[in-house]
PDB file of C-alpha atoms and ligand atoms in Angstrom:
ATOM      1  CA  MET L  16      83.964 113.438  83.903  1.00 56.00           C
ATOM      2  CA  ILE L  17      86.081 116.194  85.108  1.00 61.00           C
ATOM      3  CA  ASN L  18      85.518 117.885  81.907  1.00 66.00           C
ATOM      4  CA  GLN L  19      85.480 122.310  82.422  1.00 70.00           C
ATOM      5  CA  ASN L  20      86.919 124.489  79.887  1.00 85.00           C
ATOM      6  CA  TYR L  21      88.292 126.447  82.404  1.00 91.00           C
ATOM      7  CA  THR L  22      91.278 124.389  85.579  1.00 90.00           C
ATOM      8  CA  LYS L  23      89.599 123.671  88.319  1.00 91.00           C
ATOM      9  CA  ALA L  24      91.760 124.075  92.026  1.00 92.00           C
ATOM     10  CA  ILE L  25      90.446 122.084  94.242  1.00 94.00           C
ATOM     11  CA  ASN L  26      88.681 123.157  97.596  1.00 93.00           C
ATOM     12  CA  TRP L  27      88.708 121.592 100.206  1.00 95.00           C
ATOM     13  CA  ASN L  28      86.977 123.613 102.120  1.00 93.00           C
ATOM     14  CA  ASN L  29      83.789 122.978  99.435  1.00 94.00           C
ATOM     15  CA  ILE L  30      83.419 118.761  99.835  1.00 94.00           C
ATOM     16  CA  GLU L  31      80.791 117.356  97.496  1.00 94.00           C
ATOM     17  CA  ASP L  32      81.087 113.575  99.010  1.00 95.00           C
ATOM     18  CA  LEU L  33      82.516 113.920 102.805  1.00 96.00           C
ATOM     19  CA  ILE L  34      83.625 109.859 101.871  1.00 96.00           C
ATOM     20  CA  ASP L  35      86.731 111.308 100.049  1.00 97.00           C
ATOM     21  CA  LYS L  36      87.125 113.313 103.031  1.00 96.00           C
ATOM     22  CA  SER L  37      86.930 111.193 105.879  1.00 96.00           C
ATOM     23  CA  THR L  38      88.983 108.365 103.046  1.00 97.00           C
ATOM     24  CA  TRP L  39      91.395 110.950 102.927  1.00 97.00           C
ATOM     25  CA  GLU L  40      91.814 111.411 106.574  1.00 96.00           C
ATOM     26  CA  LYS L  41      92.426 107.696 107.938  1.00 95.00           C
ATOM     27  CA  LEU L  42      94.586 106.968 104.796  1.00 95.00           C
ATOM     28  CA  THR L  43      97.221 109.991 105.929  1.00 95.00           C
ATOM     29  CA  GLU L  44      96.955 108.943 109.420  1.00 95.00           C
ATOM     30  CA  GLN L  45      97.343 105.784 108.113  1.00 94.00           C
ATOM     31  CA  PHE L  46     100.915 106.233 107.398  1.00 95.00           C
ATOM     32  CA  TRP L  47     104.513 104.254 106.579  1.00 95.00           C
ATOM     33  CA  LEU L  48     107.202 103.273 105.380  1.00 95.00           C
ATOM     34  CA  ASP L  49     108.605 100.213 105.653  1.00 93.00           C
ATOM     35  CA  THR L  50     112.474 101.743 105.935  1.00 91.00           C
ATOM     36  CA  ARG L  51     110.421 102.596 110.069  1.00 91.00           C
ATOM     37  CA  ILE L  52     110.119  98.037 110.799  1.00 93.00           C
ATOM     38  CA  PRO L  53     112.929  95.916 112.341  1.00 94.00           C
ATOM     39  CA  LEU L  54     113.348  93.817 110.214  1.00 95.00           C
ATOM     40  CA  SER L  55     116.103  91.924 110.135  1.00 94.00           C
ATOM     41  CA  ASN L  56     115.136  90.980 113.888  1.00 95.00           C
ATOM     42  CA  ASP L  57     113.379  88.656 111.839  1.00 96.00           C
ATOM     43  CA  LEU L  58     116.907  86.422 110.097  1.00 96.00           C
ATOM     44  CA  ASP L  59     116.839  84.357 113.431  1.00 96.00           C
ATOM     45  CA  ASP L  60     112.864  82.606 112.554  1.00 96.00           C
ATOM     46  CA  TRP L  61     114.129  82.507 109.299  1.00 96.00           C
ATOM     47  CA  ARG L  62     116.639  80.006 109.518  1.00 96.00           C
ATOM     48  CA  SER L  63     114.362  78.516 111.102  1.00 96.00           C
ATOM     49  CA  LEU L  64     112.201  77.471 108.165  1.00 97.00           C
ATOM     50  CA  THR L  65     113.370  74.802 106.517  1.00 97.00           C
ATOM     51  CA  ALA L  66     113.917  75.043 103.028  1.00 95.00           C
ATOM     52  CA  ASP L  67     110.817  74.285 101.443  1.00 96.00           C
ATOM     53  CA  GLU L  68     108.855  77.237 103.442  1.00 97.00           C
ATOM     54  CA  ARG L  69     112.065  79.571 102.668  1.00 96.00           C
ATOM     55  CA  ASP L  70     110.479  79.097  99.114  1.00 96.00           C
ATOM     56  CA  LEU L  71     106.799  79.060 100.761  1.00 97.00           C
ATOM     57  CA  VAL L  72     108.371  82.946 102.071  1.00 97.00           C
ATOM     58  CA  SER L  73     109.718  84.084  98.718  1.00 96.00           C
ATOM     59  CA  HIS L  74     107.625  83.561  96.457  1.00 97.00           C
ATOM     60  CA  VAL L  75     104.593  84.251  98.096  1.00 97.00           C
ATOM     61  CA  PHE L  76     106.138  88.015  98.218  1.00 96.00           C
ATOM     62  CA  GLY L  77     107.057  87.447  94.523  1.00 96.00           C
ATOM     63  CA  GLY L  78     103.562  87.728  93.838  1.00 97.00           C
ATOM     64  CA  LEU L  79     102.636  90.496  96.792  1.00 95.00           C
ATOM     65  CA  THR L  80     105.070  92.128  95.054  1.00 94.00           C
ATOM     66  CA  LEU L  81     103.756  91.749  90.812  1.00 96.00           C
ATOM     67  CA  LEU L  82     100.300  93.045  92.490  1.00 95.00           C
ATOM     68  CA  ASP L  83     100.884  95.642  94.214  1.00 92.00           C
ATOM     69  CA  THR L  84     102.876  97.043  90.951  1.00 93.00           C
ATOM     70  CA  VAL L  85     100.288  96.317  88.967  1.00 93.00           C
ATOM     71  CA  GLN L  86      98.785  99.180  90.750  1.00 92.00           C
ATOM     72  CA  SER L  87     100.523 100.635  91.541  1.00 91.00           C
ATOM     73  CA  ASP L  88     102.172 101.591  87.660  1.00 89.00           C
ATOM     74  CA  SER L  89      98.567 101.285  85.448  1.00 89.00           C
ATOM     75  CA  GLY L  90      96.037 100.751  89.133  1.00 92.00           C
ATOM     76  CA  MET L  91      95.661 104.484  90.332  1.00 93.00           C
ATOM     77  CA  ASP L  92      95.896 105.896  87.059  1.00 92.00           C
ATOM     78  CA  SER L  93      93.221 103.976  85.585  1.00 95.00           C
ATOM     79  CA  LEU L  94      90.065 104.464  87.747  1.00 96.00           C
ATOM     80  CA  ARG L  95      91.862 108.621  88.318  1.00 95.00           C
ATOM     81  CA  ALA L  96      90.397 109.267  84.793  1.00 94.00           C
ATOM     82  CA  ASP L  97      86.801 108.059  85.961  1.00 96.00           C
ATOM     83  CA  ALA L  98      86.595 110.209  88.872  1.00 96.00           C
ATOM     84  CA  ARG L  99      83.620 111.612  90.166  1.00 95.00           C
ATOM     85  CA  THR L 100      85.690 114.411  91.943  1.00 96.00           C
ATOM     86  CA  GLN L 101      88.480 116.024  92.628  1.00 96.00           C
ATOM     87  CA  HIS L 102      88.805 114.841  96.428  1.00 97.00           C
ATOM     88  CA  GLU L 103      88.611 111.414  94.917  1.00 97.00           C
ATOM     89  CA  GLU L 104      91.231 111.364  93.433  1.00 96.00           C
ATOM     90  CA  ALA L 105      93.409 113.389  96.008  1.00 97.00           C
ATOM     91  CA  VAL L 106      92.138 110.194  97.544  1.00 97.00           C
ATOM     92  CA  LEU L 107      93.897 108.387  94.368  1.00 96.00           C
ATOM     93  CA  ASN L 108      97.288 109.677  94.080  1.00 96.00           C
ATOM     94  CA  ASN L 109      97.822 109.375  98.215  1.00 96.00           C
ATOM     95  CA  ILE L 110      97.105 105.069  97.541  1.00 95.00           C
ATOM     96  CA  GLN L 111      98.635 104.973  94.072  1.00 94.00           C
ATOM     97  CA  PHE L 112     101.915 106.635  95.774  1.00 95.00           C
ATOM     98  CA  MET L 113     100.909 104.089  98.984  1.00 95.00           C
ATOM     99  CA  GLU L 114     101.290 100.730  96.866  1.00 93.00           C
ATOM    100  CA  SER L 115     104.314 101.641  95.713  1.00 93.00           C
ATOM    101  CA  VAL L 116     105.340 101.761  98.755  1.00 95.00           C
ATOM    102  CA  HIS L 117     104.208  98.751  99.876  1.00 93.00           C
ATOM    103  CA  ALA L 118     105.820  97.060  95.984  1.00 92.00           C
ATOM    104  CA  LYS L 119     108.783  98.145  97.810  1.00 94.00           C
ATOM    105  CA  SER L 120     108.699  96.339 101.027  1.00 95.00           C
ATOM    106  CA  TYR L 121     108.785  93.648  99.998  1.00 94.00           C
ATOM    107  CA  SER L 122     111.531  93.946  98.846  1.00 94.00           C
ATOM    108  CA  SER L 123     113.692  95.409 101.942  1.00 94.00           C
ATOM    109  CA  ILE L 124     112.259  91.904 103.102  1.00 95.00           C
ATOM    110  CA  PHE L 125     113.641  90.159 100.619  1.00 95.00           C
ATOM    111  CA  SER L 126     117.326  92.825 101.235  1.00 95.00           C
ATOM    112  CA  THR L 127     116.786  91.691 104.798  1.00 95.00           C
ATOM    113  CA  LEU L 128     116.756  87.473 104.455  1.00 96.00           C
ATOM    114  CA  ASN L 129     117.633  86.402 100.599  1.00 95.00           C
ATOM    115  CA  THR L 130     121.725  86.927  98.620  1.00 95.00           C
ATOM    116  CA  LYS L 131     121.551  88.149  95.788  1.00 96.00           C
ATOM    117  CA  THR L 132     120.887  84.852  93.946  1.00 96.00           C
ATOM    118  CA  GLU L 133     118.006  84.731  95.656  1.00 96.00           C
ATOM    119  CA  ILE L 134     116.112  87.821  94.976  1.00 97.00           C
ATOM    120  CA  ASP L 135     117.195  87.137  90.475  1.00 97.00           C
ATOM    121  CA  ALA L 136     115.951  83.863  91.339  1.00 97.00           C
ATOM    122  CA  ILE L 137     113.116  85.517  92.851  1.00 97.00           C
ATOM    123  CA  PHE L 138     111.530  87.927  90.449  1.00 97.00           C
ATOM    124  CA  ALA L 139     112.973  85.713  87.019  1.00 98.00           C
ATOM    125  CA  TRP L 140     110.065  83.180  89.211  1.00 97.00           C
ATOM    126  CA  ILE L 141     107.870  86.857  89.219  1.00 97.00           C
ATOM    127  CA  ASP L 142     108.553  87.017  85.509  1.00 97.00           C
ATOM    128  CA  ALA L 143     107.798  82.607  84.476  1.00 97.00           C
ATOM    129  CA  ASN L 144     104.966  81.525  86.815  1.00 98.00           C
ATOM    130  CA  GLU L 145     102.367  81.023  84.676  1.00 98.00           C
ATOM    131  CA  ASN L 146      99.123  81.783  87.225  1.00 98.00           C
ATOM    132  CA  LEU L 147     101.081  84.385  88.376  1.00 98.00           C
ATOM    133  CA  GLN L 148     101.174  86.166  85.483  1.00 98.00           C
ATOM    134  CA  TYR L 149      97.988  85.244  84.625  1.00 98.00           C
ATOM    135  CA  LYS L 150      95.430  87.481  87.634  1.00 97.00           C
ATOM    136  CA  ALA L 151      97.857  90.691  86.474  1.00 97.00           C
ATOM    137  CA  GLN L 152      97.484  90.397  82.833  1.00 97.00           C
ATOM    138  CA  LYS L 153      93.943  89.573  83.491  1.00 97.00           C
ATOM    139  CA  VAL L 154      93.330  92.864  85.970  1.00 97.00           C
ATOM    140  CA  THR L 155      95.887  94.853  83.997  1.00 97.00           C
ATOM    141  CA  GLU L 156      93.918  94.481  81.053  1.00 97.00           C
ATOM    142  CA  ILE L 157      90.668  95.729  82.734  1.00 97.00           C
ATOM    143  CA  TYR L 158      92.308  98.343  83.393  1.00 96.00           C
ATOM    144  CA  LYS L 159      93.278  99.168  79.810  1.00 96.00           C
ATOM    145  CA  ASN L 160      89.987  98.297  77.966  1.00 96.00           C
ATOM    146  CA  GLY L 161      87.488  98.272  80.519  1.00 97.00           C
ATOM    147  CA  SER L 162      84.662 100.008  81.068  1.00 97.00           C
ATOM    148  CA  PRO L 163      84.920 103.012  84.499  1.00 97.00           C
ATOM    149  CA  LEU L 164      82.931 100.401  86.347  1.00 98.00           C
ATOM    150  CA  GLU L 165      84.415  97.363  85.124  1.00 98.00           C
ATOM    151  CA  LYS L 166      87.876  98.623  86.120  1.00 97.00           C
ATOM    152  CA  LYS L 167      86.898  99.331  89.783  1.00 98.00           C
ATOM    153  CA  ILE L 168      85.590  95.938  90.419  1.00 98.00           C
ATOM    154  CA  ALA L 169      89.102  94.635  88.969  1.00 97.00           C
ATOM    155  CA  SER L 170      90.330  96.863  91.529  1.00 97.00           C
ATOM    156  CA  VAL L 171      88.740  95.440  94.459  1.00 97.00           C
ATOM    157  CA  PHE L 172      88.517  92.671  93.567  1.00 97.00           C
ATOM    158  CA  LEU L 173      92.662  92.133  93.524  1.00 96.00           C
ATOM    159  CA  GLU L 174      92.624  94.640  96.355  1.00 93.00           C
ATOM    160  CA  THR L 175      90.494  92.415  98.775  1.00 95.00           C
ATOM    161  CA  PHE L 176      90.418  88.738  96.590  1.00 96.00           C
ATOM    162  CA  LEU L 177      93.541  88.395  95.265  1.00 97.00           C
ATOM    163  CA  PHE L 178      96.011  89.432  97.814  1.00 95.00           C
ATOM    164  CA  TYR L 179      95.344  86.790  99.747  1.00 96.00           C
ATOM    165  CA  SER L 180      96.773  83.825  98.459  1.00 96.00           C
ATOM    166  CA  GLY L 181     100.027  86.109  99.656  1.00 97.00           C
ATOM    167  CA  PHE L 182      98.992  87.309 102.954  1.00 96.00           C
ATOM    168  CA  TYR L 183      97.674  83.960 103.888  1.00 97.00           C
ATOM    169  CA  THR L 184     101.310  82.611 104.914  1.00 97.00           C
ATOM    170  CA  PRO L 185     103.084  85.582 106.844  1.00 96.00           C
ATOM    171  CA  LEU L 186     100.181  85.457 109.012  1.00 95.00           C
ATOM    172  CA  TYR L 187     100.557  81.813 108.948  1.00 95.00           C
ATOM    173  CA  TYR L 188     104.088  82.313 110.844  1.00 94.00           C
ATOM    174  CA  LEU L 189     102.710  84.931 113.172  1.00 93.00           C
ATOM    175  CA  GLY L 190      99.945  82.814 114.557  1.00 90.00           C
ATOM    176  CA  ASN L 191     102.614  81.084 115.328  1.00 91.00           C
ATOM    177  CA  ASN L 192     105.533  83.808 116.586  1.00 91.00           C
ATOM    178  CA  LYS L 193     107.211  83.968 114.177  1.00 94.00           C
ATOM    179  CA  LEU L 194     108.506  86.379 111.372  1.00 95.00           C
ATOM    180  CA  ALA L 195     106.744  89.003 114.215  1.00 94.00           C
ATOM    181  CA  ASN L 196     108.137  92.294 111.836  1.00 95.00           C
ATOM    182  CA  VAL L 197     107.583  90.629 108.194  1.00 95.00           C
ATOM    183  CA  ALA L 198     104.257  90.716 109.676  1.00 94.00           C
ATOM    184  CA  GLU L 199     103.532  94.004 110.853  1.00 93.00           C
ATOM    185  CA  ILE L 200     104.830  95.114 107.658  1.00 95.00           C
ATOM    186  CA  ILE L 201     102.639  92.639 106.195  1.00 94.00           C
ATOM    187  CA  LYS L 202      99.636  94.148 108.484  1.00 94.00           C
ATOM    188  CA  LEU L 203     100.771  97.518 107.727  1.00 95.00           C
ATOM    189  CA  ILE L 204      99.871  96.480 104.310  1.00 94.00           C
ATOM    190  CA  ILE L 205      96.590  95.138 105.015  1.00 94.00           C
ATOM    191  CA  ARG L 206      95.107  97.878 107.322  1.00 93.00           C
ATOM    192  CA  ASP L 207      95.604  99.530 103.773  1.00 95.00           C
ATOM    193  CA  GLU L 208      94.036  97.438 101.403  1.00 93.00           C
ATOM    194  CA  SER L 209      91.091  96.713 103.647  1.00 92.00           C
ATOM    195  CA  VAL L 210      90.481 101.037 102.932  1.00 95.00           C
ATOM    196  CA  HIS L 211      91.790 100.502  99.090  1.00 95.00           C
ATOM    197  CA  GLY L 212      88.829  97.848  98.982  1.00 94.00           C
ATOM    198  CA  THR L 213      86.078  98.964 100.816  1.00 95.00           C
ATOM    199  CA  TYR L 214      86.332 102.806  98.604  1.00 97.00           C
ATOM    200  CA  ILE L 215      86.996 101.859  95.717  1.00 97.00           C
ATOM    201  CA  GLY L 216      83.829  99.461  96.241  1.00 97.00           C
ATOM    202  CA  TYR L 217      81.838 101.829  97.938  1.00 97.00           C
ATOM    203  CA  LYS L 218      82.793 104.377  94.411  1.00 97.00           C
ATOM    204  CA  PHE L 219      81.386 101.625  92.294  1.00 97.00           C
ATOM    205  CA  GLN L 220      78.606 101.381  94.159  1.00 97.00           C
ATOM    206  CA  LEU L 221      77.781 104.440  92.887  1.00 97.00           C
ATOM    207  CA  GLY L 222      77.485 103.884  89.743  1.00 97.00           C
ATOM    208  CA  PHE L 223      75.511 100.643  89.887  1.00 98.00           C
ATOM    209  CA  ASN L 224      73.146 102.271  91.305  1.00 97.00           C
ATOM    210  CA  ASP L 225      72.542 104.947  88.492  1.00 97.00           C
ATOM    211  CA  LEU L 226      72.441 101.424  85.716  1.00 98.00           C
ATOM    212  CA  SER L 227      69.515 100.332  85.032  1.00 98.00           C
ATOM    213  CA  ASP L 228      67.976  97.242  86.075  1.00 98.00           C
ATOM    214  CA  ALA L 229      69.207  95.236  82.819  1.00 98.00           C
ATOM    215  CA  GLU L 230      72.244  97.517  82.914  1.00 98.00           C
ATOM    216  CA  GLN L 231      72.390  95.953  86.816  1.00 98.00           C
ATOM    217  CA  GLU L 232      72.062  92.663  86.245  1.00 98.00           C
ATOM    218  CA  THR L 233      74.228  92.297  82.716  1.00 98.00           C
ATOM    219  CA  LEU L 234      77.299  94.054  85.385  1.00 98.00           C
ATOM    220  CA  LYS L 235      76.964  91.527  87.975  1.00 98.00           C
ATOM    221  CA  ASN L 236      77.245  88.538  85.829  1.00 98.00           C
ATOM    222  CA  TRP L 237      80.802  89.906  84.627  1.00 98.00           C
ATOM    223  CA  ALA L 238      81.685  90.541  87.846  1.00 98.00           C
ATOM    224  CA  TYR L 239      80.845  86.952  88.834  1.00 98.00           C
ATOM    225  CA  GLU L 240      82.136  85.303  86.413  1.00 98.00           C
ATOM    226  CA  LEU L 241      85.450  87.387  86.770  1.00 98.00           C
ATOM    227  CA  LEU L 242      85.524  86.142  89.894  1.00 98.00           C
ATOM    228  CA  TYR L 243      85.045  82.485  88.924  1.00 97.00           C
ATOM    229  CA  ASP L 244      87.251  83.076  86.546  1.00 98.00           C
ATOM    230  CA  LEU L 245      90.292  84.385  88.505  1.00 98.00           C
ATOM    231  CA  TYR L 246      89.210  82.166  91.517  1.00 98.00           C
ATOM    232  CA  ALA L 247      90.457  78.845  89.703  1.00 98.00           C
ATOM    233  CA  ASN L 248      92.987  80.115  88.140  1.00 98.00           C
ATOM    234  CA  GLU L 249      93.974  80.530  92.484  1.00 98.00           C
ATOM    235  CA  GLU L 250      93.137  77.649  93.080  1.00 98.00           C
ATOM    236  CA  ILE L 251      96.408  76.803  90.853  1.00 98.00           C
ATOM    237  CA  TYR L 252      98.655  78.763  91.826  1.00 98.00           C
ATOM    238  CA  THR L 253      97.338  78.181  95.311  1.00 98.00           C
ATOM    239  CA  ASP L 254      98.012  74.094  95.021  1.00 98.00           C
ATOM    240  CA  ALA L 255     101.468  74.972  93.560  1.00 97.00           C
ATOM    241  CA  LEU L 256     102.243  77.457  96.461  1.00 97.00           C
ATOM    242  CA  TYR L 257     101.459  76.067  99.603  1.00 97.00           C
ATOM    243  CA  GLY L 258     100.972  71.960  98.174  1.00 96.00           C
ATOM    244  CA  PRO L 259     104.620  70.843  99.251  1.00 95.00           C
ATOM    245  CA  LEU L 260     103.760  72.584 102.851  1.00 96.00           C
ATOM    246  CA  GLY L 261     100.338  70.094 103.083  1.00 96.00           C
ATOM    247  CA  TRP L 262      98.382  73.610 103.728  1.00 96.00           C
ATOM    248  CA  ALA L 263      96.544  74.244 100.227  1.00 97.00           C
ATOM    249  CA  GLU L 264      93.408  73.460 101.355  1.00 97.00           C
ATOM    250  CA  ASP L 265      93.461  75.686 104.586  1.00 96.00           C
ATOM    251  CA  VAL L 266      94.714  78.451 102.218  1.00 97.00           C
ATOM    252  CA  LYS L 267      91.336  77.977  99.296  1.00 97.00           C
ATOM    253  CA  THR L 268      89.099  78.347 102.635  1.00 97.00           C
ATOM    254  CA  PHE L 269      91.056  81.716 102.884  1.00 96.00           C
ATOM    255  CA  LEU L 270      90.658  82.047  99.850  1.00 97.00           C
ATOM    256  CA  ARG L 271      87.152  82.616  99.341  1.00 97.00           C
ATOM    257  CA  TYR L 272      86.261  83.613 102.944  1.00 96.00           C
ATOM    258  CA  ASN L 273      88.257  86.833 101.064  1.00 96.00           C
ATOM    259  CA  ALA L 274      86.429  86.308  97.506  1.00 97.00           C
ATOM    260  CA  ASN L 275      82.895  87.529  99.546  1.00 96.00           C
ATOM    261  CA  LYS L 276      84.970  90.039 101.512  1.00 95.00           C
ATOM    262  CA  ALA L 277      85.747  91.184  98.474  1.00 97.00           C
ATOM    263  CA  LEU L 278      81.920  90.542  96.580  1.00 97.00           C
ATOM    264  CA  MET L 279      80.249  92.693 100.113  1.00 96.00           C
ATOM    265  CA  ASN L 280      82.356  96.511  99.738  1.00 96.00           C
ATOM    266  CA  LEU L 281      80.751  96.229  96.235  1.00 97.00           C
ATOM    267  CA  GLY L 282      77.277  95.162  97.269  1.00 97.00           C
ATOM    268  CA  PHE L 283      77.234  92.486  95.695  1.00 97.00           C
ATOM    269  CA  ASP L 284      75.813  88.785  97.831  1.00 96.00           C
ATOM    270  CA  ALA L 285      78.934  85.825  98.610  1.00 95.00           C
ATOM    271  CA  LEU L 286      79.140  83.517  96.741  1.00 94.00           C
ATOM    272  CA  PHE L 287      80.620  80.828  98.802  1.00 95.00           C
ATOM    273  CA  PRO L 288      79.044  79.318 102.174  1.00 93.00           C
ATOM    274  CA  ASP L 289      82.750  80.018 103.804  1.00 93.00           C
ATOM    275  CA  THR L 290      82.341  82.377 106.498  1.00 90.00           C
ATOM    276  CA  ALA L 291      85.431  83.535 109.287  1.00 90.00           C
ATOM    277  CA  GLY L 292      84.512  80.881 111.347  1.00 91.00           C
ATOM    278  CA  ASP L 293      86.667  78.235 108.309  1.00 94.00           C
ATOM    279  CA  VAL L 294      89.118  80.351 108.178  1.00 93.00           C
ATOM    280  CA  ASN L 295      92.424  79.201 110.573  1.00 93.00           C
ATOM    281  CA  PRO L 296      91.970  80.563 113.145  1.00 92.00           C
ATOM    282  CA  ILE L 297      95.292  81.095 113.648  1.00 91.00           C
ATOM    283  CA  VAL L 298      95.623  82.782 110.622  1.00 92.00           C
ATOM    284  CA  MET L 299      91.802  85.075 110.904  1.00 88.00           C
ATOM    285  CA  ASN L 300      94.122  86.189 114.944  1.00 83.00           C
ATOM    286  CA  GLY L 301      96.357  87.482 112.648  1.00 79.00           C
ATOM    287  CA  LEU L 302      94.015  89.292 110.116  1.00 79.00           C
ATOM    288  CA  SER L 303      93.170  91.872 113.529  1.00 72.00           C
ATOM    289  CA  THR L 304      94.140  94.442 113.668  1.00 56.00           C
ATOM    290  CA  GLY L 305      94.717  95.442 117.217  1.00 51.00           C
ATOM    291  CA  THR L 306      97.285  96.800 118.341  1.00 41.00           C
ATOM    292  CA  ALA L 307     100.442  95.442 117.044  1.00 46.00           C
ATOM    293  CA  ASN L 308     103.303  94.561 120.789  1.00 39.00           C
ATOM    294  CA  HIS L 309     105.734  92.845 120.081  1.00 35.00           C
ATOM    295  CA  ASP L 310     109.180  94.523 120.295  1.00 35.00           C
ATOM    296  CA  PHE L 311     108.641  97.836 121.668  1.00 33.00           C
ATOM    297  CA  PHE L 312     111.045  99.708 119.415  1.00 35.00           C
ATOM    298  CA  SER L 313     109.638  99.180 115.910  1.00 37.00           C
ATOM    299  CA  GLN L 314     107.295 100.873 116.884  1.00 38.00           C
ATOM    300  CA  VAL L 315     104.579  99.744 114.257  1.00 41.00           C
ATOM    301  CA  GLY L 316     101.804  97.603 113.582  1.00 45.00           C
ATOM    302  CA  ASN L 317      98.972  99.493 114.353  1.00 47.00           C
ATOM    303  CA  GLY L 318     100.889 101.337 117.314  1.00 44.00           C
ATOM    304  CA  TYR L 319     102.378 103.137 114.282  1.00 46.00           C
ATOM    305  CA  LEU L 320     102.740 106.636 115.179  1.00 43.00           C
ATOM    306  CA  LEU L 321     103.347 109.409 113.141  1.00 42.00           C
ATOM    307  CA  GLY L 322     105.815 111.975 115.124  1.00 40.00           C
ATOM    308  CA  GLN L 323     103.713 113.893 117.478  1.00 43.00           C
ATOM    309  CA  VAL L 324     103.434 117.485 116.604  1.00 47.00           C
ATOM    310  CA  GLU L 325     103.339 120.337 118.813  1.00 53.00           C
ATOM    311  CA  ALA L 326     103.751 124.492 118.518  1.00 56.00           C
ATOM    312  CA  MET L 327     106.462 126.017 117.598  1.00 58.00           C
ATOM    313  CA  SER L 328     108.127 128.045 121.192  1.00 62.00           C
ATOM    314  CA  ASP L 329     110.689 130.750 121.548  1.00 65.00           C
ATOM    315  CA  ASP L 330     112.219 127.876 123.187  1.00 64.00           C
ATOM    316  CA  ASP L 331     112.407 125.706 119.762  1.00 58.00           C
ATOM    317  CA  TYR L 332     115.495 128.908 119.732  1.00 58.00           C
ATOM    318  CA  ASN L 333     117.595 127.958 121.674  1.00 62.00           C
ATOM    319  CA  PHE L 334     120.244 125.761 120.669  1.00 54.00           C
ATOM    320  CA  ASP L 335     122.757 125.704 123.714  1.00 53.00           C
TER     321      ASP L 335
HETATM  322 MN1  MN3 G  28      98.991  98.062  98.002  1.00 76.11          MN
HETATM  323 MN1  MN3 G  29      95.907  98.094  97.235  1.00 76.11          MN
END
């Protein structure tokens, strides 16, 4: 889209779309790294879980690793090709890097909780799980061959809907006072994904509003069909993961609630009757973005602090 016969320098003093600037500021303010979170504090909780529960935790994080890999490898690259402004490209650069942080975070969790053999088994499971591969490939295919607006729809569905079959598990444990540091990472990821879904949904709506009524209708139908298709796949994935613990129906309610939110990010009407009041309150509570203070030393969560900046003074050069 950016198409001129000279190389244009990005000018942050000439902002075409204020949403680009405010999103950049929000995302950079909430920057974080997995290495700052004391995951090993969760080892006692981890040991208290049953074998089925540990399998669940390992597999949901395996699934999330794959989706964040899609976002960082092909997702943002593909969206950047259609950027409306240079500032949007910069925002997408930030998102792409954070997707790599997200994907890496799960490996930090694995290396804390799991043995090398277990980790190898998780990655083999990722490669072989049909429903997980189905959604990753479906979205990747749209990133490769879809129209600019179709790519944004797929991205918002991934950000605001597909992740949540995985997020349910750490939010559930957080609500039950278990795996608090693991959950803290997940809450930081959720905080990012929520900005990503809103921002890309907003960019979608700009393009959508330029279409004719007939084109809008066609694209809207395409989006609902894609959501149905992905939801049907999520039901099977959810039954397989959560069935053994008896949580599957609760998780599906949560998925439908988030599917509605994805549609709303695109400016479309909700599809399912499920609302926040239908979701397990323990999980809903974990989803709230209030400041976490479970661990004074970790300085993480929504209270995660960047270094405080102050002006240099001559005293800074007195090293004795
Ligand atoms: Mn992510
Ligand atoms: Mn994201």
